mmCIF file of N, CA and C in Angstrom:
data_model
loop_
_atom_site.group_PDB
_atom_site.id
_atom_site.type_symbol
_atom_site.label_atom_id
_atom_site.label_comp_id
_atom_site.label_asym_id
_atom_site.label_seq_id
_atom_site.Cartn_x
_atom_site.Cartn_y
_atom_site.Cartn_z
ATOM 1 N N UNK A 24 39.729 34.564 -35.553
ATOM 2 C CA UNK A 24 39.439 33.185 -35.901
ATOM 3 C C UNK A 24 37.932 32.914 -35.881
ATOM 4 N N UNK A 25 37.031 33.493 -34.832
ATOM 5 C CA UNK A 25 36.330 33.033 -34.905
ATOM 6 C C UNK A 25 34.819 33.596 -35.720
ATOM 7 N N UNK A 26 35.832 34.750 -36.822
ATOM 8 C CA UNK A 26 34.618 35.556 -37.940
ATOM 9 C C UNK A 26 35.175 34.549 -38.392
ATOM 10 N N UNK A 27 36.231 33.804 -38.878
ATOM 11 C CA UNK A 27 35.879 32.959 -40.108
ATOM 12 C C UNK A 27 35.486 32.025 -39.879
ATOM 13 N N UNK A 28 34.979 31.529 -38.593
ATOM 14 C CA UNK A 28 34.121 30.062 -38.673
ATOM 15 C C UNK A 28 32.786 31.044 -38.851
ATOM 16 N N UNK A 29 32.329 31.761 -38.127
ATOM 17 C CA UNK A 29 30.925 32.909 -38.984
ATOM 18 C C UNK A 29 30.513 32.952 -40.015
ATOM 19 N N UNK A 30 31.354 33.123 -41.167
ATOM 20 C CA UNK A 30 31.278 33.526 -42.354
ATOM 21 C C UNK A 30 31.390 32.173 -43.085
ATOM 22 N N UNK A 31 32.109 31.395 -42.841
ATOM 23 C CA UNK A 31 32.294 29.775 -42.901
ATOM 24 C C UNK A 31 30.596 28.921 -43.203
ATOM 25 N N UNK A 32 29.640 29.985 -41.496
ATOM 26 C CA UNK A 32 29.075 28.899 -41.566
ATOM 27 C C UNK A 32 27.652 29.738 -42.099
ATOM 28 N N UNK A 33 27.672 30.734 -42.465
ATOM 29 C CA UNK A 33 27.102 31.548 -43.212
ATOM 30 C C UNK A 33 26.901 31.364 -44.211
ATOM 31 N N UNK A 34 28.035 30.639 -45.201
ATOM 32 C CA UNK A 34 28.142 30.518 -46.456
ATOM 33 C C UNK A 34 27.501 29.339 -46.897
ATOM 34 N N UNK A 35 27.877 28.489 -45.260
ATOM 35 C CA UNK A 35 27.212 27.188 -46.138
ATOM 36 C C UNK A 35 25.741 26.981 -46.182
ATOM 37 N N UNK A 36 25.261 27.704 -45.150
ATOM 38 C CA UNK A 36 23.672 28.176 -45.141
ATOM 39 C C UNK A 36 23.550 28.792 -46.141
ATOM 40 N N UNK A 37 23.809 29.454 -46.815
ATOM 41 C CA UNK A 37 23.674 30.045 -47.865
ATOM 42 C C UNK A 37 23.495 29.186 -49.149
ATOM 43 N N UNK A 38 24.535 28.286 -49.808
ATOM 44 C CA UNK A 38 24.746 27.260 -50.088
ATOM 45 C C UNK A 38 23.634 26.483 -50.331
ATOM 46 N N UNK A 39 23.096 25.797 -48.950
ATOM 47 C CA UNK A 39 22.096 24.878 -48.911
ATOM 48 C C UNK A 39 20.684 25.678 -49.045
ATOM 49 N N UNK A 40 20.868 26.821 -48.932
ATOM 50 C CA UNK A 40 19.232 27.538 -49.435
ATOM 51 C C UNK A 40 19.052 28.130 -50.725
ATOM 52 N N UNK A 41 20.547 27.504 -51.392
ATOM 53 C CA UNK A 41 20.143 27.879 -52.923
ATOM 54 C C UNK A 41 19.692 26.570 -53.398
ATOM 55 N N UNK A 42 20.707 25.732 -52.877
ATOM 56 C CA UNK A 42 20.286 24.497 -53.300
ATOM 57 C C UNK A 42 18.974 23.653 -53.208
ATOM 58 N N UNK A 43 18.363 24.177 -52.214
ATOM 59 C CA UNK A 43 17.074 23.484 -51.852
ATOM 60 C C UNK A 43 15.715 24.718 -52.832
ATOM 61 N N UNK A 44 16.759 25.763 -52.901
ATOM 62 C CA UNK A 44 15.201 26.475 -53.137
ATOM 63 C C UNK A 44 15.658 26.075 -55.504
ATOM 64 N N UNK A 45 16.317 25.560 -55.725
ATOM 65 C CA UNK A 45 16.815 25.491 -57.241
ATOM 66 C C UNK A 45 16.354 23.402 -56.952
ATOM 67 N N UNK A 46 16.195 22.451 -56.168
ATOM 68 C CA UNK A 46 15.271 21.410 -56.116
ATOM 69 C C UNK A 46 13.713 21.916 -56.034
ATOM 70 N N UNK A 47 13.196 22.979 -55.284
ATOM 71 C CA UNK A 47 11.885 23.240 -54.933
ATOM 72 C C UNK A 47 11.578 23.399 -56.206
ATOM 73 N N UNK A 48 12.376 24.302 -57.310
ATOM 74 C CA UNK A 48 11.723 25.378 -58.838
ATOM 75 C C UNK A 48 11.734 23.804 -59.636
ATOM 76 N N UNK A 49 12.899 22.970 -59.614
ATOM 77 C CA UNK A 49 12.479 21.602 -60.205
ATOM 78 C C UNK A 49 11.044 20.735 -59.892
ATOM 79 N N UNK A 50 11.301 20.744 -58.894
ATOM 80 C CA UNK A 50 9.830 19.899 -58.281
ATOM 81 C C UNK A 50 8.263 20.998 -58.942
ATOM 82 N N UNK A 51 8.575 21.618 -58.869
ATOM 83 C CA UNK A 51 7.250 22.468 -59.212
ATOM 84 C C UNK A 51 7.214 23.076 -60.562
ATOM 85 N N UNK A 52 8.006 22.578 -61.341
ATOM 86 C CA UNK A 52 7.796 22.554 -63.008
ATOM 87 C C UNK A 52 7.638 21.139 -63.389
ATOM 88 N N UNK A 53 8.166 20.206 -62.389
ATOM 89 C CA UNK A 53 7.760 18.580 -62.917
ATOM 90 C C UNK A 53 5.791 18.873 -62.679
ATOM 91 N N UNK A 54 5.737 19.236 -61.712
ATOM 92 C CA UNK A 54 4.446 18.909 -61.193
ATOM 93 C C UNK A 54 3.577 19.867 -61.974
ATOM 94 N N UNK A 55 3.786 21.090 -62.668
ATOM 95 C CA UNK A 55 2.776 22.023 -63.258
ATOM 96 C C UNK A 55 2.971 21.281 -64.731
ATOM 97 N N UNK A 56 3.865 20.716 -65.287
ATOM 98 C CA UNK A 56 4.045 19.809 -66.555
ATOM 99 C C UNK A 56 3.047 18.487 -66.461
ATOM 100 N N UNK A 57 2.971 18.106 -64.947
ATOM 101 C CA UNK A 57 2.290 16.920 -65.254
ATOM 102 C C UNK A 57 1.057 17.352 -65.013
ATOM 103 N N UNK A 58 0.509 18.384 -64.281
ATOM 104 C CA UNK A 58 -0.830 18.743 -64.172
ATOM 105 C C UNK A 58 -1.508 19.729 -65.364
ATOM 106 N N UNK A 59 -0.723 20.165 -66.366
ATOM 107 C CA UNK A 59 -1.276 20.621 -67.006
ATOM 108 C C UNK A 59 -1.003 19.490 -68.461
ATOM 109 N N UNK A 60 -0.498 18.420 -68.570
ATOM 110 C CA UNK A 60 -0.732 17.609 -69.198
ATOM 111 C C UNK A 60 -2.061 16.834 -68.765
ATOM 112 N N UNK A 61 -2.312 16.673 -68.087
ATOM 113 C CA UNK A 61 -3.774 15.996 -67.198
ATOM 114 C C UNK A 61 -5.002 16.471 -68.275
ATOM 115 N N UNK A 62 -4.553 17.961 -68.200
ATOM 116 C CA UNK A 62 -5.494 18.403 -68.396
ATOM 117 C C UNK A 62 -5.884 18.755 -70.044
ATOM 118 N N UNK A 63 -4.840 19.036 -70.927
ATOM 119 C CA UNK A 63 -4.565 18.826 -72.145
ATOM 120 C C UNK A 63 -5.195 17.352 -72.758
ATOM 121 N N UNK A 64 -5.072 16.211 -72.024
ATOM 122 C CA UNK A 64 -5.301 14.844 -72.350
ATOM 123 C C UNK A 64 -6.554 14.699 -72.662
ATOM 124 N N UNK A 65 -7.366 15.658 -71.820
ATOM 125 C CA UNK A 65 -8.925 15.322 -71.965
ATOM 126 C C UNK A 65 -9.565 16.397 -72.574
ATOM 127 N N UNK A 66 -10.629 16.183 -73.050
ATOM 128 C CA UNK A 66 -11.146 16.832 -73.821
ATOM 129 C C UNK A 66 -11.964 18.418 -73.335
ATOM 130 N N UNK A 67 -12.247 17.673 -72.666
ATOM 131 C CA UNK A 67 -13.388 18.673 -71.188
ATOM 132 C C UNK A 67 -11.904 18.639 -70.023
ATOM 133 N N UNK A 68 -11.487 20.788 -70.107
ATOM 134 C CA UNK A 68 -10.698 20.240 -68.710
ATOM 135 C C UNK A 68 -11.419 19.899 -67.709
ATOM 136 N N UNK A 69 -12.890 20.234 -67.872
ATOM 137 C CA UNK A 69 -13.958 20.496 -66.318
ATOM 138 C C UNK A 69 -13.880 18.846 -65.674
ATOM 139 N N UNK A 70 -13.810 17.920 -66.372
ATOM 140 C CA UNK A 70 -13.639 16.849 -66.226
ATOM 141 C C UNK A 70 -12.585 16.284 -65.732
ATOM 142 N N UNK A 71 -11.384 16.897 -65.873
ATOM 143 C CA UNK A 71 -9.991 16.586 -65.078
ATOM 144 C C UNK A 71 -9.769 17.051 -64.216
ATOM 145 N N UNK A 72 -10.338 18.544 -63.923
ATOM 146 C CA UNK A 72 -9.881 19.233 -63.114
ATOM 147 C C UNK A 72 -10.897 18.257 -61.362
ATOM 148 N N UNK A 73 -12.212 17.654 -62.249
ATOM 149 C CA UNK A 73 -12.917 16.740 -61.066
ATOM 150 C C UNK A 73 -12.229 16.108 -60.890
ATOM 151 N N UNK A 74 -11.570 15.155 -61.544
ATOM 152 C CA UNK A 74 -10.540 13.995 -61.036
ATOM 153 C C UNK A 74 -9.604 13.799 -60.618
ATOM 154 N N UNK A 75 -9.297 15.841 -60.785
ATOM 155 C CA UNK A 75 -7.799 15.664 -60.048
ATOM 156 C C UNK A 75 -8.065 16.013 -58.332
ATOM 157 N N UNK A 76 -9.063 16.536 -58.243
ATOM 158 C CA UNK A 76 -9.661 17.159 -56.678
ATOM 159 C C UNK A 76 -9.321 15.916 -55.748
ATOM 160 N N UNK A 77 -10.344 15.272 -55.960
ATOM 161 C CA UNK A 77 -10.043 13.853 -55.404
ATOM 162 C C UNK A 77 -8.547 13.042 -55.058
ATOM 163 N N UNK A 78 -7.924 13.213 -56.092
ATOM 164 C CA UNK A 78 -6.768 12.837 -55.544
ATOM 165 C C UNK A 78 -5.450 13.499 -54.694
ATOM 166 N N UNK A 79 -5.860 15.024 -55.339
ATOM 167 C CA UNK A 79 -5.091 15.838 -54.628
ATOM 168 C C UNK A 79 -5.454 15.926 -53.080
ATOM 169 N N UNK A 80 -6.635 15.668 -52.468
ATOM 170 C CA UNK A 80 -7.347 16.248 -51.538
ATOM 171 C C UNK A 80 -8.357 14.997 -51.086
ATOM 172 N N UNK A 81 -7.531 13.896 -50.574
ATOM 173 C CA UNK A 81 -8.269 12.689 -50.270
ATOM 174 C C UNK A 81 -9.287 12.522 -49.268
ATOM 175 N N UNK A 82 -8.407 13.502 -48.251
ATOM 176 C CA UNK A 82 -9.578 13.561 -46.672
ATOM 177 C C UNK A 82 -10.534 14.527 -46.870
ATOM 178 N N UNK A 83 -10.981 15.469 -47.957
ATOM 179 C CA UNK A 83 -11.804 16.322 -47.538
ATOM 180 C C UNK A 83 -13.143 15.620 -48.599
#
């Protein structure tokens, strides 16, 4: 009985680390879409890539 609560709870870890790591690959194609649109928009990337520093990186 108590391999199949094991394997039970194995699976669902399993489960939730596909699931979170298949939200992470979403989140980080929204964000390389919107940062490389940034940069497409302007003419000079050297110029976006300044404006994006700043916001990415407020305290330094």
């Amino acid at each position: 009985m108590s391999v199949v609560v094991i394997l039970a709870l194995g699976t669902k870890k399993l489960a939730v680390g596909i699931t979170m790591s298949a939200f992470l690959l979403l989140f980080l194609e929204y964000a390389a879409k919107w940062v490389f649109g940034l940069l497409t928009l302007c003419s000079d990337a050297q110029i976006a890539i300044k404006s994006l520093i700043p916001k990415v990186f407020p305290f330094l």
